[in-house]
mmCIF file with all atom_site columns, C-alpha atoms in Angstrom:
data_model
loop_
_atom_site.group_PDB
_atom_site.id
_atom_site.type_symbol
_atom_site.label_atom_id
_atom_site.label_alt_id
_atom_site.label_comp_id
_atom_site.label_asym_id
_atom_site.label_entity_id
_atom_site.label_seq_id
_atom_site.pdbx_PDB_ins_code
_atom_site.Cartn_x
_atom_site.Cartn_y
_atom_site.Cartn_z
_atom_site.occupancy
_atom_site.B_iso_or_equiv
_atom_site.pdbx_formal_charge
_atom_site.auth_seq_id
_atom_site.auth_comp_id
_atom_site.auth_asym_id
_atom_site.auth_atom_id
_atom_site.pdbx_PDB_model_num
ATOM 1  C CA . MET A 1 1  ? -44.904 -62.976 -51.759 1.00 65.00 ? 1  MET A CA 1
ATOM 2  C CA . PHE A 1 2  ? -47.348 -63.214 -48.853 1.00 75.00 ? 2  PHE A CA 1
ATOM 3  C CA . LYS A 1 3  ? -47.736 -60.147 -46.639 1.00 83.00 ? 3  LYS A CA 1
ATOM 4  C CA . ILE A 1 4  ? -49.064 -60.410 -43.080 1.00 82.00 ? 4  ILE A CA 1
ATOM 5  C CA . SER A 1 5  ? -50.123 -57.352 -41.081 1.00 86.00 ? 5  SER A CA 1
ATOM 6  C CA . VAL A 1 6  ? -50.991 -57.941 -37.425 1.00 83.00 ? 6  VAL A CA 1
ATOM 7  C CA . TYR A 1 7  ? -52.947 -55.440 -35.367 1.00 82.00 ? 7  TYR A CA 1
ATOM 8  C CA . SER A 1 8  ? -52.795 -56.144 -31.650 1.00 84.00 ? 8  SER A CA 1
ATOM 9  C CA . GLN A 1 9  ? -51.517 -54.891 -28.339 1.00 82.00 ? 9  GLN A CA 1
ATOM 10 C CA . SER A 1 10 ? -47.788 -54.408 -28.785 1.00 81.00 ? 10 SER A CA 1
ATOM 11 C CA . SER A 1 11 ? -47.045 -56.642 -25.780 1.00 79.00 ? 11 SER A CA 1
ATOM 12 C CA . LEU A 1 12 ? -48.595 -59.626 -27.602 1.00 79.00 ? 12 LEU A CA 1
ATOM 13 C CA . LEU A 1 13 ? -46.567 -59.164 -30.767 1.00 75.00 ? 13 LEU A CA 1
ATOM 14 C CA . SER A 1 14 ? -43.264 -60.124 -29.158 1.00 72.00 ? 14 SER A CA 1
ATOM 15 C CA . ASN A 1 15 ? -44.506 -63.717 -28.817 1.00 72.00 ? 15 ASN A CA 1
ATOM 16 C CA . ALA A 1 16 ? -46.563 -63.872 -32.001 1.00 74.00 ? 16 ALA A CA 1
ATOM 17 C CA . SER A 1 17 ? -46.133 -66.940 -34.150 1.00 73.00 ? 17 SER A CA 1
ATOM 18 C CA . PHE A 1 18 ? -46.423 -65.717 -37.719 1.00 75.00 ? 18 PHE A CA 1
ATOM 19 C CA . ARG A 1 19 ? -45.904 -69.227 -39.066 1.00 76.00 ? 19 ARG A CA 1
ATOM 20 C CA . ARG A 1 20 ? -48.963 -70.274 -37.060 1.00 75.00 ? 20 ARG A CA 1
ATOM 21 C CA . ILE A 1 21 ? -50.983 -67.405 -38.569 1.00 79.00 ? 21 ILE A CA 1
ATOM 22 C CA . VAL A 1 22 ? -50.021 -68.539 -42.067 1.00 79.00 ? 22 VAL A CA 1
ATOM 23 C CA . GLN A 1 23 ? -50.902 -72.132 -41.176 1.00 79.00 ? 23 GLN A CA 1
ATOM 24 C CA . PHE A 1 24 ? -54.488 -71.220 -40.272 1.00 79.00 ? 24 PHE A CA 1
ATOM 25 C CA . ALA A 1 25 ? -55.078 -68.429 -42.790 1.00 84.00 ? 25 ALA A CA 1
ATOM 26 C CA . ASP A 1 26 ? -57.820 -68.950 -45.356 1.00 85.00 ? 26 ASP A CA 1
ATOM 27 C CA . LEU A 1 27 ? -56.296 -70.565 -48.454 1.00 84.00 ? 27 LEU A CA 1
ATOM 28 C CA . SER A 1 28 ? -57.578 -67.701 -50.633 1.00 86.00 ? 28 SER A CA 1
ATOM 29 C CA . SER A 1 29 ? -55.362 -65.315 -48.648 1.00 84.00 ? 29 SER A CA 1
ATOM 30 C CA . LYS A 1 30 ? -52.315 -66.799 -50.349 1.00 81.00 ? 30 LYS A CA 1
ATOM 31 C CA . THR A 1 31 ? -53.885 -66.096 -53.751 1.00 85.00 ? 31 THR A CA 1
ATOM 32 C CA . ILE A 1 32 ? -54.683 -62.536 -52.657 1.00 85.00 ? 32 ILE A CA 1
ATOM 33 C CA . GLY A 1 33 ? -51.111 -62.230 -51.363 1.00 87.00 ? 33 GLY A CA 1
ATOM 34 C CA . LYS A 1 34 ? -51.945 -60.750 -47.989 1.00 88.00 ? 34 LYS A CA 1
ATOM 35 C CA . ASN A 1 35 ? -53.629 -61.469 -44.693 1.00 88.00 ? 35 ASN A CA 1
ATOM 36 C CA . ASP A 1 36 ? -54.532 -58.748 -42.219 1.00 92.00 ? 36 ASP A CA 1
ATOM 37 C CA . VAL A 1 37 ? -54.798 -60.134 -38.700 1.00 90.00 ? 37 VAL A CA 1
ATOM 38 C CA . VAL A 1 38 ? -56.748 -58.378 -35.968 1.00 91.00 ? 38 VAL A CA 1
ATOM 39 C CA . VAL A 1 39 ? -56.389 -59.716 -32.425 1.00 90.00 ? 39 VAL A CA 1
ATOM 40 C CA . ILE A 1 40 ? -59.379 -58.776 -30.260 1.00 92.00 ? 40 ILE A CA 1
ATOM 41 C CA . PRO A 1 41 ? -60.281 -59.782 -26.693 1.00 92.00 ? 41 PRO A CA 1
ATOM 42 C CA . ASN A 1 42 ? -63.534 -61.749 -26.357 1.00 93.00 ? 42 ASN A CA 1
ATOM 43 C CA . ALA A 1 43 ? -64.020 -62.057 -30.126 1.00 93.00 ? 43 ALA A CA 1
ATOM 44 C CA . LYS A 1 44 ? -64.873 -65.210 -32.030 1.00 95.00 ? 44 LYS A CA 1
ATOM 45 C CA . THR A 1 45 ? -61.938 -66.380 -34.153 1.00 92.00 ? 45 THR A CA 1
ATOM 46 C CA . LEU A 1 46 ? -62.702 -66.179 -37.887 1.00 92.00 ? 46 LEU A CA 1
ATOM 47 C CA . TYR A 1 47 ? -60.493 -66.826 -40.890 1.00 90.00 ? 47 TYR A CA 1
ATOM 48 C CA . ARG A 1 48 ? -61.652 -65.226 -44.149 1.00 91.00 ? 48 ARG A CA 1
ATOM 49 C CA . PRO A 1 49 ? -59.895 -64.449 -47.429 1.00 92.00 ? 49 PRO A CA 1
ATOM 50 C CA . GLY A 1 50 ? -57.418 -61.668 -46.716 1.00 91.00 ? 50 GLY A CA 1
ATOM 51 C CA . ILE A 1 51 ? -58.347 -61.214 -43.049 1.00 91.00 ? 51 ILE A CA 1
ATOM 52 C CA . SER A 1 52 ? -58.232 -63.147 -39.802 1.00 90.00 ? 52 SER A CA 1
ATOM 53 C CA . ILE A 1 53 ? -59.953 -62.057 -36.614 1.00 92.00 ? 53 ILE A CA 1
ATOM 54 C CA . ILE A 1 54 ? -58.368 -63.924 -33.728 1.00 90.00 ? 54 ILE A CA 1
ATOM 55 C CA . ASN A 1 55 ? -59.465 -64.123 -30.107 1.00 91.00 ? 55 ASN A CA 1
ATOM 56 C CA . GLU A 1 56 ? -56.689 -62.660 -27.949 1.00 89.00 ? 56 GLU A CA 1
ATOM 57 C CA . LYS A 1 57 ? -56.517 -65.625 -25.550 1.00 89.00 ? 57 LYS A CA 1
ATOM 58 C CA . GLU A 1 58 ? -56.362 -68.096 -28.450 1.00 87.00 ? 58 GLU A CA 1
ATOM 59 C CA . PHE A 1 59 ? -53.645 -66.016 -30.106 1.00 85.00 ? 59 PHE A CA 1
ATOM 60 C CA . VAL A 1 60 ? -51.468 -66.105 -26.987 1.00 82.00 ? 60 VAL A CA 1
ATOM 61 C CA . SER A 1 61 ? -52.163 -69.779 -26.310 1.00 82.00 ? 61 SER A CA 1
ATOM 62 C CA . GLU A 1 62 ? -51.493 -70.890 -29.895 1.00 74.00 ? 62 GLU A CA 1
ATOM 63 C CA . SER A 1 63 ? -48.297 -68.849 -30.075 1.00 69.00 ? 63 SER A CA 1
ATOM 64 C CA . LYS A 1 64 ? -46.965 -70.431 -26.875 1.00 67.00 ? 64 LYS A CA 1
ATOM 65 C CA . GLU A 1 65 ? -47.994 -73.912 -28.001 1.00 66.00 ? 65 GLU A CA 1
ATOM 66 C CA . PHE A 1 66 ? -46.392 -73.466 -31.408 1.00 62.00 ? 66 PHE A CA 1
ATOM 67 C CA . GLN A 1 67 ? -43.156 -72.175 -29.886 1.00 61.00 ? 67 GLN A CA 1
ATOM 68 C CA . MET A 1 68 ? -42.993 -75.193 -27.569 1.00 60.00 ? 68 MET A CA 1
ATOM 69 C CA . THR A 1 69 ? -43.528 -77.689 -30.390 1.00 59.00 ? 69 THR A CA 1
ATOM 70 C CA . THR A 1 70 ? -40.974 -76.061 -32.671 1.00 56.00 ? 70 THR A CA 1
ATOM 71 C CA . ALA A 1 71 ? -38.280 -75.433 -30.068 1.00 53.00 ? 71 ALA A CA 1
ATOM 72 C CA . ARG A 1 72 ? -35.004 -77.007 -31.001 1.00 53.00 ? 72 ARG A CA 1
ATOM 73 C CA . PRO A 1 73 ? -33.287 -79.217 -28.446 1.00 51.00 ? 73 PRO A CA 1
ATOM 74 C CA . VAL A 1 74 ? -30.192 -77.802 -26.824 1.00 48.00 ? 74 VAL A CA 1
ATOM 75 C CA . GLN A 1 75 ? -27.054 -79.502 -28.093 1.00 53.00 ? 75 GLN A CA 1
ATOM 76 C CA . HIS A 1 76 ? -24.180 -80.049 -25.673 1.00 45.00 ? 76 HIS A CA 1
#
């Protein structure tokens, strides 16, 4: 099991892409079994074992981009 905890403004969490967070997490995080994510404005994005510090603008941008690329086409 892989546990992700995200600490951010609550308004950003509604659009968060947790699959994207897992994709970029340090590989050792999966061995540890957890990844704490802290989203901070004007911070440099860093991925370390067990923790990710993500720039707020990158977090929002990546979440939107990921949602657009994984959206399923509407079937008629």
